[in-house]
Coordinates of C-alpha atoms in Angstrom, one line a residue:
M8 CA 3.3 -24.5 -15.4
A9 CA 1.6 -25.2 -18.8
K10 CA 0.2 -21.9 -18.5
L11 CA 3.4 -20.1 -18.6
N12 CA 4.1 -17.5 -20.8
T13 CA 8.0 -16.7 -20.8
G14 CA 7.7 -14.2 -23.9
Q15 CA 5.3 -11.9 -22.1
A16 CA 6.5 -10.0 -19.1
R17 CA 4.4 -10.0 -16.1
I18 CA 4.3 -7.5 -13.2
T19 CA 5.1 -10.0 -10.5
R20 CA 8.1 -11.5 -12.4
M21 CA 9.1 -7.8 -13.2
L22 CA 9.2 -7.0 -9.1
D23 CA 11.0 -9.9 -8.5
A24 CA 13.5 -9.0 -11.2
A25 CA 13.9 -5.4 -9.7
A26 CA 14.5 -7.1 -6.3
G27 CA 17.3 -9.1 -7.4
G28 CA 15.4 -12.6 -7.7
K29 CA 15.6 -15.3 -10.0
N30 CA 11.8 -16.1 -10.4
N31 CA 12.0 -14.4 -14.1
F32 CA 12.3 -14.2 -17.6
V33 CA 14.4 -12.2 -20.0
A34 CA 11.1 -10.6 -21.1
D35 CA 10.5 -9.4 -17.6
R36 CA 14.2 -8.3 -17.2
E37 CA 13.9 -6.5 -20.5
A38 CA 10.8 -4.7 -19.3
V39 CA 12.5 -3.2 -16.2
R40 CA 15.6 -2.1 -18.1
R41 CA 13.3 -0.5 -20.5
Y42 CA 11.4 1.0 -17.9
D43 CA 14.6 2.3 -16.2
E44 CA 15.8 4.1 -19.7
A45 CA 12.3 5.9 -20.3
G46 CA 12.4 7.1 -16.6
P47 CA 15.3 5.9 -14.4
V48 CA 13.6 5.3 -11.1
T49 CA 11.9 1.7 -12.0
T50 CA 13.9 -0.6 -9.9
A51 CA 14.1 1.9 -6.7
A52 CA 10.0 2.3 -7.3
A53 CA 10.0 -1.6 -7.2
R54 CA 11.6 -1.5 -4.0
A55 CA 9.9 1.1 -2.6
V56 CA 6.9 -1.2 -3.0
L57 CA 8.2 -4.0 -1.4
D58 CA 9.3 -2.0 1.7
F59 CA 5.7 -0.5 1.6
L60 CA 4.4 -4.0 2.2
A61 CA 7.0 -4.8 4.9
R62 CA 6.0 -2.0 6.8
V63 CA 2.1 -2.7 6.6
V64 CA 2.7 -6.3 7.7
R65 CA 4.7 -5.0 10.5
H66 CA 2.4 -2.5 11.7
L67 CA -1.0 -4.6 11.5
A68 CA 1.4 -7.6 13.3
A69 CA 2.2 -4.9 16.1
C70 CA -1.8 -4.0 15.8
G71 CA -2.4 -7.5 16.9
I72 CA -3.1 -9.1 13.8
E73 CA -2.0 -12.9 13.6
Q74 CA -3.1 -14.1 10.2
F75 CA -2.6 -12.6 6.8
L76 CA -4.1 -12.9 3.2
I77 CA -1.8 -11.3 0.7
I78 CA -3.2 -11.4 -3.0
G79 CA -0.9 -10.8 -5.8
S80 CA 2.5 -10.1 -3.9
G81 CA 4.9 -12.1 -6.2
V82 CA 6.8 -13.5 -3.0
P83 CA 10.0 -11.8 -4.7
S84 CA 13.2 -14.3 -4.7
G85 CA 15.6 -11.9 -4.5
L86 CA 14.9 -10.6 -0.8
P87 CA 17.3 -11.3 1.6
A88 CA 16.8 -14.6 4.1
G89 CA 14.4 -13.5 6.6
H90 CA 12.8 -10.6 4.7
Q91 CA 9.6 -12.2 3.4
L92 CA 6.6 -11.0 4.5
H93 CA 5.9 -14.1 6.4
D94 CA 9.1 -13.6 8.2
I95 CA 8.2 -10.0 9.1
A96 CA 5.0 -11.1 10.3
R97 CA 6.5 -13.4 12.8
Q98 CA 9.1 -11.1 13.6
A99 CA 6.7 -8.7 16.0
P100 CA 6.5 -9.4 19.4
G101 CA 4.4 -12.1 20.6
R102 CA 3.5 -13.3 17.0
P103 CA 5.8 -16.3 16.3
G104 CA 2.6 -18.2 15.2
A105 CA 1.5 -15.7 12.9
R106 CA 0.0 -17.2 9.5
V107 CA 0.4 -16.1 6.2
L108 CA -1.5 -17.2 3.0
Y109 CA -0.2 -15.9 -0.6
V110 CA -2.4 -16.0 -3.3
E111 CA -0.7 -15.9 -6.7
S112 CA -1.7 -16.2 -10.3
D113 CA 1.5 -16.5 -11.9
P114 CA 2.4 -20.2 -12.5
M115 CA 6.3 -19.7 -12.3
V116 CA 5.9 -17.8 -9.0
L117 CA 3.2 -20.1 -7.6
A118 CA 5.1 -23.3 -8.2
N119 CA 8.5 -21.9 -6.9
A120 CA 6.9 -20.4 -3.6
Q121 CA 5.1 -23.6 -3.0
A122 CA 8.4 -25.5 -3.3
T123 CA 10.6 -23.4 -1.3
I124 CA 8.3 -22.0 1.4
E125 CA 5.7 -24.6 2.5
P126 CA 8.0 -27.6 2.9
V127 CA 9.6 -25.3 5.5
T128 CA 6.9 -24.3 7.9
D129 CA 3.2 -25.2 8.3
L130 CA 2.3 -21.4 9.0
V131 CA 2.6 -20.3 5.3
R132 CA 0.7 -21.5 2.6
V133 CA 0.5 -20.5 -1.2
V134 CA -2.8 -21.0 -3.3
E135 CA -3.5 -20.3 -6.9
G136 CA -6.0 -17.5 -7.4
D137 CA -6.8 -14.0 -8.9
A138 CA -8.7 -11.1 -7.4
A139 CA -10.2 -11.1 -10.7
Q140 CA -12.1 -14.3 -9.5
V141 CA -12.7 -13.1 -5.8
E142 CA -15.6 -15.4 -5.2
D143 CA -13.6 -18.8 -6.1
L144 CA -10.9 -17.2 -4.2
L145 CA -12.8 -17.2 -1.3
A146 CA -14.5 -20.3 -1.9
D147 CA -11.1 -22.4 -2.0
R148 CA -10.7 -25.1 0.6
V149 CA -7.1 -23.7 1.8
V150 CA -8.7 -19.7 1.9
R151 CA -11.5 -20.8 4.0
T152 CA -9.7 -22.9 6.5
F153 CA -6.2 -21.9 6.9
I154 CA -7.5 -18.2 7.4
D155 CA -9.8 -18.3 10.7
W156 CA -12.4 -15.8 9.4
D157 CA -14.1 -15.2 12.6
R158 CA -10.9 -13.5 13.7
P159 CA -9.2 -10.5 12.4
V160 CA -7.1 -10.7 9.3
G161 CA -4.9 -8.5 7.6
M162 CA -5.4 -8.4 3.7
L163 CA -3.2 -7.1 1.4
L164 CA -4.8 -6.4 -2.2
V165 CA -1.5 -6.1 -4.3
A166 CA -3.2 -7.2 -7.6
T167 CA -5.9 -4.3 -8.6
Y168 CA -4.0 -3.5 -11.7
G169 CA -5.8 -6.2 -13.9
V170 CA -9.4 -5.5 -13.1
D171 CA -11.3 -2.2 -14.1
D172 CA -13.2 0.2 -11.3
E173 CA -16.2 -1.7 -11.0
E174 CA -14.5 -5.1 -10.7
A175 CA -11.9 -3.5 -8.3
S176 CA -14.8 -2.3 -6.2
H177 CA -16.4 -5.4 -6.0
V178 CA -13.1 -7.2 -4.7
I179 CA -12.7 -4.8 -2.1
K180 CA -16.7 -5.0 -1.1
C181 CA -16.2 -9.0 -0.9
L182 CA -13.4 -9.0 0.7
C183 CA -14.5 -6.7 3.3
H184 CA -17.6 -8.5 3.8
A185 CA -15.6 -11.8 4.5
A186 CA -13.6 -10.5 7.0
A187 CA -14.2 -10.0 10.5
R188 CA -14.7 -6.8 12.6
G189 CA -11.0 -5.4 13.5
S190 CA -9.6 -6.7 10.4
Y191 CA -7.5 -4.3 7.7
L192 CA -7.2 -4.1 4.3
G193 CA -4.2 -2.7 2.5
L194 CA -4.0 -1.5 -1.0
L195 CA -1.3 -0.9 -3.6
Q196 CA -2.3 1.1 -6.9
T197 CA 0.2 1.9 -9.8
T198 CA -0.6 5.6 -10.9
F199 CA 0.8 7.9 -13.9
D200 CA 0.4 10.9 -11.5
G201 CA 4.0 12.4 -10.9
I202 CA 5.2 11.8 -14.2
P203 CA 6.5 14.5 -15.9
P204 CA 4.5 15.0 -19.0
E205 CA 7.3 14.9 -21.2
L206 CA 7.8 11.4 -20.3
L207 CA 4.3 10.4 -20.5
P208 CA 3.8 9.1 -23.9
A209 CA 6.9 7.2 -23.9
I210 CA 5.7 5.6 -20.6
Q211 CA 2.4 4.8 -22.0
E212 CA 3.8 3.3 -24.8
L213 CA 5.8 1.1 -23.2
L214 CA 3.1 -0.1 -20.7
A215 CA 1.0 -1.1 -23.5
M216 CA 3.7 -3.4 -25.2
T217 CA 5.1 -4.7 -22.4
L218 CA 1.9 -5.0 -19.6
P219 CA -1.4 -5.1 -21.8
G220 CA -4.3 -4.8 -19.6
H221 CA -2.2 -3.2 -16.8
V222 CA -4.7 -0.6 -15.1
I223 CA -3.3 2.6 -14.3
R224 CA -5.4 5.0 -11.7
S225 CA -5.1 8.4 -10.6
R226 CA -5.5 9.5 -6.8
E227 CA -8.9 10.4 -7.0
E228 CA -9.8 7.0 -8.7
V229 CA -8.1 5.2 -5.7
A230 CA -10.0 7.0 -2.9
A231 CA -13.3 6.4 -4.8
L232 CA -12.5 2.5 -4.7
L233 CA -11.7 3.2 -0.5
E234 CA -14.5 5.8 -0.1
G235 CA -16.6 4.8 3.2
L236 CA -13.8 2.7 4.6
D237 CA -11.7 3.9 7.8
L238 CA -8.3 4.6 6.7
V239 CA -5.4 4.7 9.1
E240 CA -3.2 7.7 9.3
P241 CA -1.6 8.8 7.1
G242 CA -4.4 7.7 4.7
L243 CA -3.9 7.3 0.9
V244 CA -0.4 8.3 0.0
W245 CA 2.6 7.9 -2.0
V246 CA 3.9 4.4 -0.7
T247 CA 6.9 5.8 0.5
Q248 CA 5.0 8.3 2.7
W249 CA 3.0 5.6 4.4
R250 CA 4.7 5.3 7.9
P251 CA 8.2 5.8 6.6
D252 CA 10.0 4.4 9.4
G253 CA 13.1 6.5 9.1
Q254 CA 13.8 5.8 5.5
D255 CA 16.4 7.8 3.2
P256 CA 15.2 11.2 3.4
A257 CA 15.9 11.7 -0.2
W258 CA 13.0 9.8 -0.8
E259 CA 10.4 11.7 0.8
A260 CA 11.5 14.3 -1.7
R261 CA 10.8 12.5 -4.8
A262 CA 8.2 10.3 -3.2
S263 CA 5.8 10.4 -6.5
T264 CA 8.7 8.7 -8.4
S265 CA 7.7 5.4 -6.3
G266 CA 4.6 5.6 -9.1
N267 CA 2.3 3.9 -6.6
Y268 CA 0.0 4.9 -3.8
G269 CA -0.7 3.0 -0.9
A270 CA -3.4 2.9 1.9
V271 CA -4.6 0.7 5.0
A272 CA -8.5 0.7 6.3
R273 CA -9.6 -0.8 9.4
L274 CA -13.1 -2.4 9.0
L275 CA -15.1 -1.5 11.7

């Protein structure tokens, strides 16, 4: 907790704040408020991201995946009981023993998740780590032993926003190399695509102030990271368009306001 910076917003805590959680500070809530003022969709977009992650986990569990590695999800505390990703994984028919390993870099999120989730079940672990240090992450004792790397695993990479394209490509290659055939890799990526041109300067300035170093990618740049992978239908799309599961049709009309692309690839 000594590394905790309460005065600087963090994307995982902003996601928590937008979801109505308590694992955030004034800086995070203020950042969400300012984004909503610049373009009044931030809170709804954050919830669209959480819904996307839930649908991915639900789909992979239905496909037979019984273990998950989730990198940078934030484990938002504002979700209703039974709606965390590890709950969703175990709700699939025949998956009551699904195992979920969260990887978090934010000290507050990490400490809270370890204190509130791990004591309740031995099917969930939370470790400190970062996609930017993927080799160290894969060498971690808990990561090596809690996940059975000889069996398929569902990997969700939610944290490519802190690495450049070359590093992100390296992270994806390392994860794909480590996982067994039949595994899946899900990717989430923030974008400026779809933002009205008149709002873009204000959003860019706000991003530089609140989330310095946060990497934004176009659809073409995200597609380049996924080149050569076998994408599950519907491919690389706005998160609201990925197997929408009967959601509010109004979101489909304004899918780009989710501000994030999502995709899932099956490793052959």
